[in-house]
Coordinates of C-alpha atoms in Angstrom, one line a residue:
X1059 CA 187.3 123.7 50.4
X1060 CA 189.9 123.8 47.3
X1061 CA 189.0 122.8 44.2
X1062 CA 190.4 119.4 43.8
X1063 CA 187.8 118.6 46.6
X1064 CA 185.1 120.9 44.7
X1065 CA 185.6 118.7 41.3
X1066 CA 185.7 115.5 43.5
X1067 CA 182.2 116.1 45.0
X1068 CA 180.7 117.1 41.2
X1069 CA 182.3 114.0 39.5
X1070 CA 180.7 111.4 42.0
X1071 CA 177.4 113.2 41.9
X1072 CA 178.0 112.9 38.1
X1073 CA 178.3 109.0 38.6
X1074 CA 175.6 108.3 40.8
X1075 CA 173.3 110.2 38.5
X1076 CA 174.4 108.5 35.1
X1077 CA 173.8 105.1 36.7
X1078 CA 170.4 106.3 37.9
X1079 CA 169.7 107.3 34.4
X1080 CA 170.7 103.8 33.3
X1081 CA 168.7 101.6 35.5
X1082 CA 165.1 103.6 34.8
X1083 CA 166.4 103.3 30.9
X1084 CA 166.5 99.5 31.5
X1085 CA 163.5 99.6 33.3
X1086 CA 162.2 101.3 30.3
X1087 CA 163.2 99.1 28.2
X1088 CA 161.5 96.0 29.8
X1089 CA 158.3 97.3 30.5
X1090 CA 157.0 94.8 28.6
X1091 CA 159.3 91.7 29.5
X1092 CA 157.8 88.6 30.2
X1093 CA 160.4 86.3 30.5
X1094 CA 164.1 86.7 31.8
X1095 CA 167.4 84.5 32.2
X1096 CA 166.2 84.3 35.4
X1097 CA 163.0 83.1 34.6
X1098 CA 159.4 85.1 35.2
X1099 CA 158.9 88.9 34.1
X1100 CA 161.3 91.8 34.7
X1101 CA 161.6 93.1 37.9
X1102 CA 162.0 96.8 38.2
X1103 CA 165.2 98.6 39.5
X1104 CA 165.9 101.4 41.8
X1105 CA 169.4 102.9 42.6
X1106 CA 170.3 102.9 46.2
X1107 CA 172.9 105.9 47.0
X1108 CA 175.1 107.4 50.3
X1109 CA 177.0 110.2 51.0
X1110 CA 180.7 109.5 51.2
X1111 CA 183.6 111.3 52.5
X1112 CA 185.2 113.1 49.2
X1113 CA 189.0 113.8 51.0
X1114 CA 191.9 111.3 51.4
X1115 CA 193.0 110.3 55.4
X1116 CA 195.5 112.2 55.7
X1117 CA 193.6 115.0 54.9
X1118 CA 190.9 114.1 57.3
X1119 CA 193.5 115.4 60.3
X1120 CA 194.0 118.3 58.9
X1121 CA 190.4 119.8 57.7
X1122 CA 188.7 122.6 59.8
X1123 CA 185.3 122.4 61.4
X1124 CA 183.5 123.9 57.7
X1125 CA 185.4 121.1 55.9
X1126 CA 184.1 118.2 58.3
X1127 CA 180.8 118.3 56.5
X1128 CA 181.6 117.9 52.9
X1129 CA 180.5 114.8 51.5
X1130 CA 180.2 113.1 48.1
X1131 CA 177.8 110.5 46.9
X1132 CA 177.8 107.3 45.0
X1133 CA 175.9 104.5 44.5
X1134 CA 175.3 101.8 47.0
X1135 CA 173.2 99.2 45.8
X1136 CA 170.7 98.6 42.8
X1137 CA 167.9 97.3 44.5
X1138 CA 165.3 94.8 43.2
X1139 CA 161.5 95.9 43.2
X1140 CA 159.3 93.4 45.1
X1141 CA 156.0 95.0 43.5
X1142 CA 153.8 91.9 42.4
X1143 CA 153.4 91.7 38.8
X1144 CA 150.5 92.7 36.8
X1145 CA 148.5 89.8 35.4
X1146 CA 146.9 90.8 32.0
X1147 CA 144.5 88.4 30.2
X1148 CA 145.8 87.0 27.1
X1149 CA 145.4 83.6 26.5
X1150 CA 147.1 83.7 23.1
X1151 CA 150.4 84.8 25.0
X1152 CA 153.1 82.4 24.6
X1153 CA 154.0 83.3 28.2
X1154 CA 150.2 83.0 29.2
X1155 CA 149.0 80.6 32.5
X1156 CA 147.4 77.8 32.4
X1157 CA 143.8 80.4 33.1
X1158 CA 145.1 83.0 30.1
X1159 CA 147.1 85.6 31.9
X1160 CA 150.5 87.2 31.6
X1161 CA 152.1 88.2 34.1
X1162 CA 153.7 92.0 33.3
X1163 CA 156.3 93.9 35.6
X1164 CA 154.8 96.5 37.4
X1165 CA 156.2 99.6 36.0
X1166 CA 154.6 102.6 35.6
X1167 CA 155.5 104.6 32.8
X1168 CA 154.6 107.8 33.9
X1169 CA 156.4 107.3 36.8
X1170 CA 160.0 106.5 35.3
X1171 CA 160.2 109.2 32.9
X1172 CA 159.1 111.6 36.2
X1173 CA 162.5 109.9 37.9
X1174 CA 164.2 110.4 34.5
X1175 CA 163.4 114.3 34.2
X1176 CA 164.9 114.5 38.1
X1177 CA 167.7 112.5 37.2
X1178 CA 168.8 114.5 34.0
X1179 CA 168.3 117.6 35.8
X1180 CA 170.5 116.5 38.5
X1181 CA 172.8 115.7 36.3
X1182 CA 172.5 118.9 34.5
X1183 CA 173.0 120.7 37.4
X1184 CA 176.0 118.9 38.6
X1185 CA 177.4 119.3 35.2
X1186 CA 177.0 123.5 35.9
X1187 CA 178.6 123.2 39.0
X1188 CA 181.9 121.3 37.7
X1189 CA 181.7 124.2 34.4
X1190 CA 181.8 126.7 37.4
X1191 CA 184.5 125.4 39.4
X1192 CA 186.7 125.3 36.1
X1193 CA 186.1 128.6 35.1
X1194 CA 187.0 129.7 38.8
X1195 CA 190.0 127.8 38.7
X1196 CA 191.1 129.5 35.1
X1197 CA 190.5 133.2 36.5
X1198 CA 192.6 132.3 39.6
X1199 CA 195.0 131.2 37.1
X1200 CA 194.6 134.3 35.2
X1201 CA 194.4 136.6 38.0
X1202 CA 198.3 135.4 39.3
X1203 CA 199.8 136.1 36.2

């Protein structure tokens, strides 16, 4: 593996993880949404990813057995949560039903900042891996002068 293809596999993990971090923000954010563009309450969001290939097809010839495995990531989808909503009573609700209750998206505090702290360390950790690769690259450097 060179490092072209090293700093190829920590930038796309780099991008998947961002836009996880960005959908459980705005799932965050509309914990208490009611009403949409759409119409109804927020639904929540969850990123979808796969493993990609992380090398060119020409290269793809000429990679040895070891190489054959290395794979990227990126993000295949945002999918749509299909958890019913949560129906609190509050008559006084502008978005209320016709018996007093709202309907809330079902999103569970707790359980986005959990996928939040795994996200950021991900991406912590990703971020380490491309600091390591450069500093690797700059003592090759150094070490051919």
């Amino acid at each position: 593996m060179d490092f072209m293809t090293a700093l190829d596999m920590g930038a796309s993990a780099l991008s998947a993880e961002r836009t996880h971090i960005n959908i459980i923000s705005m799932n965050l954010a509309n914990a208490k949404t009611t009403r949409t563009a759409d119409g109804g309450p927020y639904r929540r969001r969850s990123v979808v990813m796969e493993s990609i290939p992380v090398d060119a097809s020409f290269k793809e010839q000429m990679k040895t057995a070891f190489d054959q495995q290395l794979r990227g990531v990126r993000v295949q989808s945002v999918a749509v949560d299909q958890r019913p909503h949560k129906l609190v009573y509050e008559p006084g609700h502008p978005d209320a039903n016709a018996d007093g209750y709202v309907a809330y998206p079902d999103i569970n505090v707790v359980e986005e900042m959990a996928a939040l702290m795994t996200a950021q360390r991900g991406y912590e950790a990703n971020v380490t891996t491309v600091d390591t690769i450069k500093q690797m690259f700059t003592k090759a450097l150094e070490i051919s002068r």
